[in-house]
PDB file of C-alpha atoms in Angstrom:
ATOM      1  CA  MET A  11      93.618  76.513  76.700  1.00 56.00           C
ATOM      2  CA  ASN A  12      93.807  72.840  77.735  1.00 62.00           C
ATOM      3  CA  ILE A  13      95.000  70.454  75.079  1.00 64.00           C
ATOM      4  CA  ASN A  14      94.470  66.699  75.311  1.00 67.00           C
ATOM      5  CA  VAL A  15      97.975  65.516  74.247  1.00 64.00           C
ATOM      6  CA  ASP A  16      96.665  61.961  73.789  1.00 69.00           C
ATOM      7  CA  HIS A  17      94.986  63.059  70.529  1.00 72.00           C
ATOM      8  CA  LEU A  18      97.947  64.867  69.153  1.00 76.00           C
ATOM      9  CA  THR A  19     100.488  63.628  66.724  1.00 83.00           C
ATOM     10  CA  THR A  20     104.117  63.560  67.396  1.00 83.00           C
ATOM     11  CA  GLU A  21     104.579  66.451  64.938  1.00 86.00           C
ATOM     12  CA  GLN A  22     101.946  68.505  66.721  1.00 83.00           C
ATOM     13  CA  LEU A  23     103.492  67.904  70.068  1.00 81.00           C
ATOM     14  CA  GLU A  24     106.867  68.934  68.748  1.00 84.00           C
ATOM     15  CA  ALA A  25     105.397  72.105  67.290  1.00 87.00           C
ATOM     16  CA  ILE A  26     103.779  72.977  70.622  1.00 83.00           C
ATOM     17  CA  LEU A  27     106.928  72.373  72.541  1.00 86.00           C
ATOM     18  CA  LYS A  28     108.963  74.386  69.954  1.00 90.00           C
ATOM     19  CA  ASP A  29     106.473  77.309  70.223  1.00 87.00           C
ATOM     20  CA  ARG A  30     106.641  77.235  74.025  1.00 89.00           C
ATOM     21  CA  HIS A  31     110.477  77.159  73.933  1.00 91.00           C
ATOM     22  CA  GLU A  32     110.547  80.060  71.497  1.00 90.00           C
ATOM     23  CA  LYS A  33     108.254  82.110  73.735  1.00 92.00           C
ATOM     24  CA  ASN A  34     110.343  81.381  76.805  1.00 93.00           C
ATOM     25  CA  VAL A  35     113.511  82.354  74.844  1.00 91.00           C
ATOM     26  CA  ALA A  36     111.838  85.561  73.632  1.00 93.00           C
ATOM     27  CA  ALA A  37     110.706  86.390  77.210  1.00 93.00           C
ATOM     28  CA  ALA A  38     114.234  85.806  78.538  1.00 93.00           C
ATOM     29  CA  ASN A  39     115.722  87.838  75.736  1.00 94.00           C
ATOM     30  CA  ALA A  40     113.318  90.667  76.429  1.00 95.00           C
ATOM     31  CA  LYS A  41     114.174  90.703  80.117  1.00 96.00           C
ATOM     32  CA  ARG A  42     117.875  90.671  79.344  1.00 95.00           C
ATOM     33  CA  ALA A  43     117.524  93.441  76.866  1.00 96.00           C
ATOM     34  CA  ALA A  44     115.446  95.507  79.335  1.00 97.00           C
ATOM     35  CA  TYR A  45     118.179  94.977  82.023  1.00 97.00           C
ATOM     36  CA  GLU A  46     121.055  95.793  79.626  1.00 97.00           C
ATOM     37  CA  GLN A  47     119.284  98.943  78.524  1.00 97.00           C
ATOM     38  CA  LEU A  48     118.562 100.024  82.080  1.00 97.00           C
ATOM     39  CA  LYS A  49     122.156  99.276  82.969  1.00 97.00           C
ATOM     40  CA  GLU A  50     123.408 101.411  80.160  1.00 98.00           C
ATOM     41  CA  ASP A  51     121.020 104.327  80.873  1.00 98.00           C
ATOM     42  CA  THR A  52     121.997 104.146  84.616  1.00 97.00           C
ATOM     43  CA  ILE A  53     125.773 104.095  83.942  1.00 98.00           C
ATOM     44  CA  VAL A  54     125.580 107.010  81.411  1.00 98.00           C
ATOM     45  CA  GLU A  55     123.137 109.095  83.489  1.00 98.00           C
ATOM     46  CA  LEU A  56     125.030 108.661  86.804  1.00 97.00           C
ATOM     47  CA  SER A  57     128.427 109.125  85.234  1.00 98.00           C
ATOM     48  CA  LEU A  58     127.457 112.383  83.516  1.00 98.00           C
ATOM     49  CA  GLU A  59     126.001 113.667  86.806  1.00 97.00           C
ATOM     50  CA  ALA A  60     129.271 112.564  88.620  1.00 96.00           C
ATOM     51  CA  ILE A  61     131.384 114.424  86.027  1.00 97.00           C
ATOM     52  CA  ALA A  62     129.254 117.542  86.535  1.00 97.00           C
ATOM     53  CA  LEU A  63     129.415 117.211  90.319  1.00 95.00           C
ATOM     54  CA  GLY A  64     133.118 116.536  90.243  1.00 94.00           C
ATOM     55  CA  ALA A  65     133.661 119.753  88.256  1.00 96.00           C
ATOM     56  CA  THR A  66     131.538 121.667  90.645  1.00 96.00           C
ATOM     57  CA  LEU A  67     133.501 120.312  93.593  1.00 95.00           C
ATOM     58  CA  GLU A  68     136.782 121.220  91.925  1.00 95.00           C
ATOM     59  CA  LEU A  69     135.608 124.794  91.368  1.00 97.00           C
ATOM     60  CA  PHE A  70     134.388 124.977  94.969  1.00 96.00           C
ATOM     61  CA  LYS A  71     137.582 123.631  96.362  1.00 95.00           C
ATOM     62  CA  SER A  72     139.625 126.128  94.375  1.00 95.00           C
ATOM     63  CA  LYS A  73     137.351 128.917  95.603  1.00 97.00           C
ATOM     64  CA  VAL A  74     137.544 127.751  99.236  1.00 96.00           C
ATOM     65  CA  PHE A  75     141.373 127.697  99.324  1.00 93.00           C
ATOM     66  CA  ASN A  76     141.716 130.944  97.377  1.00 94.00           C
ATOM     67  CA  SER A  77     139.277 132.748  99.643  1.00 95.00           C
ATOM     68  CA  LEU A  78     140.773 131.429 102.848  1.00 93.00           C
ATOM     69  CA  GLY A  79     144.249 132.137 101.569  1.00 88.00           C
ATOM     70  CA  THR A  80     143.333 135.738 100.919  1.00 90.00           C
ATOM     71  CA  LEU A  81     141.639 135.988 104.370  1.00 90.00           C
ATOM     72  CA  TYR A  82     144.752 134.476 106.053  1.00 86.00           C
ATOM     73  CA  GLU A  83     147.056 136.948 104.307  1.00 84.00           C
ATOM     74  CA  LEU A  84     144.951 139.827 105.738  1.00 87.00           C
ATOM     75  CA  LEU A  85     145.034 138.234 109.066  1.00 84.00           C
ATOM     76  CA  GLN A  86     148.842 138.063 108.964  1.00 80.00           C
ATOM     77  CA  GLU A  87     149.053 141.878 108.250  1.00 80.00           C
ATOM     78  CA  TYR A  88     147.865 142.791 111.733  1.00 74.00           C
ATOM     79  CA  SER A  89     148.556 139.620 113.743  1.00 72.00           C
ATOM     80  CA  LYS A  90     152.261 138.788 114.176  1.00 65.00           C
ATOM     81  CA  ARG A  91     151.150 135.793 116.299  1.00 55.00           C
ATOM     82  CA  HIS A  92     149.287 134.305 113.449  1.00 48.00           C
ATOM     83  CA  SER A  93     152.076 135.075 110.816  1.00 47.00           C
ATOM     84  CA  ASP A  94     154.422 132.998 112.937  1.00 48.00           C
ATOM     85  CA  GLY A  95     151.962 130.119 113.210  1.00 52.00           C
ATOM     86  CA  LYS A  96     151.387 126.982 111.236  1.00 61.00           C
ATOM     87  CA  GLY A  97     148.425 128.384 109.206  1.00 70.00           C
ATOM     88  CA  ASN A  98     145.564 126.713 111.185  1.00 84.00           C
ATOM     89  CA  PHE A  99     142.658 128.856 112.019  1.00 89.00           C
ATOM     90  CA  THR A 100     138.883 128.841 112.706  1.00 93.00           C
ATOM     91  CA  ILE A 101     136.426 131.540 111.578  1.00 95.00           C
ATOM     92  CA  GLU A 102     132.741 132.082 112.567  1.00 96.00           C
ATOM     93  CA  SER A 103     129.939 134.174 110.984  1.00 97.00           C
ATOM     94  CA  ARG A 104     128.651 137.175 112.963  1.00 97.00           C
ATOM     95  CA  ASP A 105     125.508 135.385 113.955  1.00 97.00           C
ATOM     96  CA  ALA A 106     127.553 132.357 115.117  1.00 96.00           C
ATOM     97  CA  MET A 107     125.563 130.114 112.823  1.00 98.00           C
ATOM     98  CA  TYR A 108     128.407 129.079 110.463  1.00 98.00           C
ATOM     99  CA  LYS A 109     131.942 128.061 111.117  1.00 98.00           C
ATOM    100  CA  ILE A 110     134.861 127.146 108.907  1.00 98.00           C
ATOM    101  CA  GLU A 111     138.049 125.371 110.109  1.00 96.00           C
ATOM    102  CA  PHE A 112     141.218 125.412 108.090  1.00 93.00           C
ATOM    103  CA  SER A 113     144.260 123.206 108.872  1.00 89.00           C
ATOM    104  CA  ARG A 114     147.550 122.600 107.138  1.00 84.00           C
ATOM    105  CA  GLN A 115     149.529 119.389 107.577  1.00 82.00           C
ATOM    106  CA  THR A 116     153.140 119.399 106.437  1.00 81.00           C
ATOM    107  CA  LEU A 117     154.594 115.964 105.830  1.00 86.00           C
ATOM    108  CA  GLY A 118     158.286 115.267 105.871  1.00 92.00           C
ATOM    109  CA  HIS A 119     161.133 113.772 107.974  1.00 92.00           C
ATOM    110  CA  PHE A 120     163.935 114.650 110.322  1.00 95.00           C
ATOM    111  CA  ASP A 121     167.468 113.753 109.198  1.00 95.00           C
ATOM    112  CA  GLU A 122     170.504 112.710 111.278  1.00 96.00           C
ATOM    113  CA  ARG A 123     170.877 116.212 112.732  1.00 96.00           C
ATOM    114  CA  ALA A 124     167.812 115.598 114.815  1.00 96.00           C
ATOM    115  CA  ASP A 125     169.777 113.023 116.885  1.00 96.00           C
ATOM    116  CA  GLN A 126     172.442 115.668 117.704  1.00 97.00           C
ATOM    117  CA  ALA A 127     169.641 118.131 118.547  1.00 97.00           C
ATOM    118  CA  GLU A 128     168.130 115.636 120.912  1.00 95.00           C
ATOM    119  CA  ARG A 129     171.468 115.206 122.681  1.00 96.00           C
ATOM    120  CA  HIS A 130     171.800 118.962 123.061  1.00 96.00           C
ATOM    121  CA  MET A 131     168.234 119.041 124.629  1.00 95.00           C
ATOM    122  CA  ILE A 132     169.217 116.253 127.104  1.00 94.00           C
ATOM    123  CA  ASP A 133     172.414 118.098 128.078  1.00 94.00           C
ATOM    124  CA  PHE A 134     170.326 121.258 128.597  1.00 94.00           C
ATOM    125  CA  LEU A 135     167.890 119.494 130.796  1.00 92.00           C
ATOM    126  CA  ASN A 136     170.487 117.823 132.928  1.00 90.00           C
ATOM    127  CA  SER A 137     172.448 121.049 133.460  1.00 90.00           C
ATOM    128  CA  GLN A 138     169.549 123.447 133.981  1.00 86.00           C
ATOM    129  CA  PHE A 139     166.697 121.308 135.377  1.00 84.00           C
ATOM    130  CA  SER A 140     168.329 118.527 137.384  1.00 77.00           C
ATOM    131  CA  GLY A 141     165.914 119.171 140.260  1.00 77.00           C
ATOM    132  CA  ASP A 142     162.838 120.099 138.194  1.00 81.00           C
ATOM    133  CA  GLU A 143     161.322 116.740 137.219  1.00 85.00           C
ATOM    134  CA  LYS A 144     158.134 118.398 135.949  1.00 87.00           C
ATOM    135  CA  THR A 145     159.929 120.458 133.290  1.00 85.00           C
ATOM    136  CA  LYS A 146     162.187 117.647 132.438  1.00 88.00           C
ATOM    137  CA  LYS A 147     159.263 115.218 132.039  1.00 90.00           C
ATOM    138  CA  PHE A 148     157.436 117.714 129.746  1.00 90.00           C
ATOM    139  CA  ILE A 149     160.369 118.215 127.416  1.00 91.00           C
ATOM    140  CA  MET A 150     161.257 114.448 127.338  1.00 92.00           C
ATOM    141  CA  GLN A 151     157.656 113.642 126.369  1.00 93.00           C
ATOM    142  CA  ILE A 152     158.029 116.028 123.414  1.00 94.00           C
ATOM    143  CA  LEU A 153     161.193 114.098 122.363  1.00 94.00           C
ATOM    144  CA  GLU A 154     159.486 110.671 122.626  1.00 92.00           C
ATOM    145  CA  ARG A 155     159.478 108.704 119.315  1.00 91.00           C
ATOM    146  CA  SER A 156     156.738 106.755 117.681  1.00 87.00           C
ATOM    147  CA  LYS A 157     157.950 103.857 115.523  1.00 85.00           C
ATOM    148  CA  ASP A 158     161.455 105.405 115.919  1.00 88.00           C
ATOM    149  CA  LYS A 159     160.322 108.712 114.469  1.00 90.00           C
ATOM    150  CA  LEU A 160     160.064 112.145 116.102  1.00 93.00           C
ATOM    151  CA  ASP A 161     156.647 113.921 115.935  1.00 91.00           C
ATOM    152  CA  VAL A 162     157.063 117.249 114.160  1.00 90.00           C
ATOM    153  CA  LYS A 163     154.006 118.635 115.811  1.00 87.00           C
ATOM    154  CA  GLN A 164     155.523 117.865 119.209  1.00 92.00           C
ATOM    155  CA  ILE A 165     158.849 119.307 118.227  1.00 94.00           C
ATOM    156  CA  GLN A 166     157.130 122.545 117.135  1.00 91.00           C
ATOM    157  CA  LYS A 167     156.192 122.994 120.774  1.00 92.00           C
ATOM    158  CA  LEU A 168     159.926 123.509 121.427  1.00 94.00           C
ATOM    159  CA  TYR A 169     160.085 126.084 118.671  1.00 94.00           C
ATOM    160  CA  ALA A 170     157.376 128.120 120.424  1.00 90.00           C
ATOM    161  CA  MET A 171     159.637 128.150 123.544  1.00 91.00           C
ATOM    162  CA  GLU A 172     162.812 129.050 121.689  1.00 93.00           C
ATOM    163  CA  ASN A 173     163.271 132.450 123.292  1.00 92.00           C
ATOM    164  CA  ASP A 174     162.449 131.203 126.798  1.00 92.00           C
ATOM    165  CA  TYR A 175     166.060 130.106 127.511  1.00 92.00           C
ATOM    166  CA  GLN A 176     169.434 131.421 126.493  1.00 93.00           C
ATOM    167  CA  ASP A 177     171.410 128.217 127.245  1.00 94.00           C
ATOM    168  CA  SER A 178     173.775 127.243 124.437  1.00 96.00           C
ATOM    169  CA  ASN A 179     172.613 123.655 124.319  1.00 96.00           C
ATOM    170  CA  TRP A 180     168.983 124.683 124.185  1.00 95.00           C
ATOM    171  CA  LEU A 181     169.536 127.205 121.317  1.00 96.00           C
ATOM    172  CA  GLU A 182     171.785 124.789 119.422  1.00 97.00           C
ATOM    173  CA  GLY A 183     169.205 122.009 119.883  1.00 96.00           C
ATOM    174  CA  ILE A 184     166.383 124.168 118.443  1.00 96.00           C
ATOM    175  CA  LYS A 185     168.576 125.273 115.531  1.00 96.00           C
ATOM    176  CA  LEU A 186     169.504 121.692 114.655  1.00 97.00           C
ATOM    177  CA  PHE A 187     165.936 120.491 114.871  1.00 96.00           C
ATOM    178  CA  LYS A 188     164.829 123.262 112.368  1.00 95.00           C
ATOM    179  CA  GLU A 189     167.652 122.415 110.039  1.00 96.00           C
ATOM    180  CA  ALA A 190     167.009 118.667 110.309  1.00 96.00           C
ATOM    181  CA  TRP A 191     163.404 118.871 109.073  1.00 94.00           C
ATOM    182  CA  THR A 192     162.859 118.323 105.380  1.00 92.00           C
ATOM    183  CA  PRO A 193     159.232 118.811 104.227  1.00 89.00           C
ATOM    184  CA  SER A 194     157.984 116.575 101.352  1.00 89.00           C
ATOM    185  CA  GLU A 195     154.444 117.799 100.871  1.00 86.00           C
ATOM    186  CA  THR A 196     151.771 119.968 102.418  1.00 84.00           C
ATOM    187  CA  LYS A 197     148.123 119.065 102.666  1.00 86.00           C
ATOM    188  CA  ASP A 198     145.371 121.559 103.386  1.00 88.00           C
ATOM    189  CA  TYR A 199     142.011 120.637 104.943  1.00 91.00           C
ATOM    190  CA  THR A 200     138.801 122.530 105.529  1.00 95.00           C
ATOM    191  CA  ARG A 201     135.683 121.590 107.517  1.00 96.00           C
ATOM    192  CA  PHE A 202     132.341 123.438 107.437  1.00 97.00           C
ATOM    193  CA  TRP A 203     129.865 123.576 110.248  1.00 98.00           C
ATOM    194  CA  VAL A 204     126.290 124.921 110.764  1.00 98.00           C
ATOM    195  CA  LYS A 205     124.631 125.322 114.063  1.00 97.00           C
ATOM    196  CA  GLU A 206     121.445 123.403 114.596  1.00 96.00           C
ATOM    197  CA  ASN A 207     119.551 123.410 117.927  1.00 95.00           C
ATOM    198  CA  GLY A 208     122.491 125.183 119.613  1.00 94.00           C
ATOM    199  CA  ALA A 209     125.070 122.552 118.538  1.00 97.00           C
ATOM    200  CA  TRP A 210     127.594 122.478 115.730  1.00 97.00           C
ATOM    201  CA  LYS A 211     126.781 119.979 112.939  1.00 96.00           C
ATOM    202  CA  ALA A 212     129.363 119.229 110.234  1.00 95.00           C
ATOM    203  CA  ILE A 213     128.411 120.002 106.664  1.00 95.00           C
ATOM    204  CA  ASN A 214     129.283 116.677 105.061  1.00 92.00           C
ATOM    205  CA  LEU A 215     131.191 116.938 101.791  1.00 91.00           C
ATOM    206  CA  ASN A 216     132.446 113.338 101.962  1.00 88.00           C
ATOM    207  CA  PHE A 217     130.410 111.207  99.482  1.00 83.00           C
ATOM    208  CA  SER A 218     131.111 107.864 101.156  1.00 83.00           C
ATOM    209  CA  SER A 219     129.967 109.094 104.511  1.00 82.00           C
ATOM    210  CA  ILE A 220     126.695 110.778 103.543  1.00 80.00           C
ATOM    211  CA  VAL A 221     123.712 108.941 105.069  1.00 78.00           C
ATOM    212  CA  VAL A 222     120.659 108.477 102.878  1.00 73.00           C
ATOM    213  CA  ALA A 223     117.300 106.757 103.289  1.00 64.00           C
ATOM    214  CA  LEU A 224     117.478 102.945 103.242  1.00 55.00           C
ATOM    215  CA  SER A 225     114.719 102.802 100.612  1.00 54.00           C
ATOM    216  CA  THR A 226     116.986 104.499  98.038  1.00 53.00           C
ATOM    217  CA  CYS A 227     120.049 102.181  98.765  1.00 53.00           C
ATOM    218  CA  VAL A 228     120.856  98.744  97.476  1.00 55.00           C
ATOM    219  CA  LYS A 229     119.846  96.315 100.221  1.00 54.00           C
TER     220      LYS A 229
END
């Protein structure tokens, strides 16, 4: 409705402006209330679902490591090679459609005895392989340090060769390396795979790396 303001009194104009202001305020309040209610509903709904999903993942993780631990113990019963290993293994279903990888990472550090072990290794190489540069290079690469630290995974390669030589420096070096290592914590990891179109595809259990349709994401 069009109003000719020229024929309105000051009081009437003020009343119209007041009414318009009140309607604008009411509309803004309604939008704010709708947003705040939607925010509250979203927070509660997603949080409850996250709690339920987190509990499910905790149960699944416990089941995974208990099941794989039992399987690994059975594997150790008839496989001396595996019982001496680091605990890493891969298993596949009979139809080769599913695969599970298990790996164990032990964190820790070498103490000062590792320096003495390294000297024994160098003495061993100089006395036994003075003319064998290939073997010397291989073992020296194992002894290489990254940021002044030995790599336990590399040193474990020497452990696997322990019985290959009977030299006193060699045996003492291996012994000291083993004594020098102090583990601080162990982390276990599992990865699940399914075969699609002849190729292995990872079953993604990492929330942050799951790809979803753009229409469902915040743009």
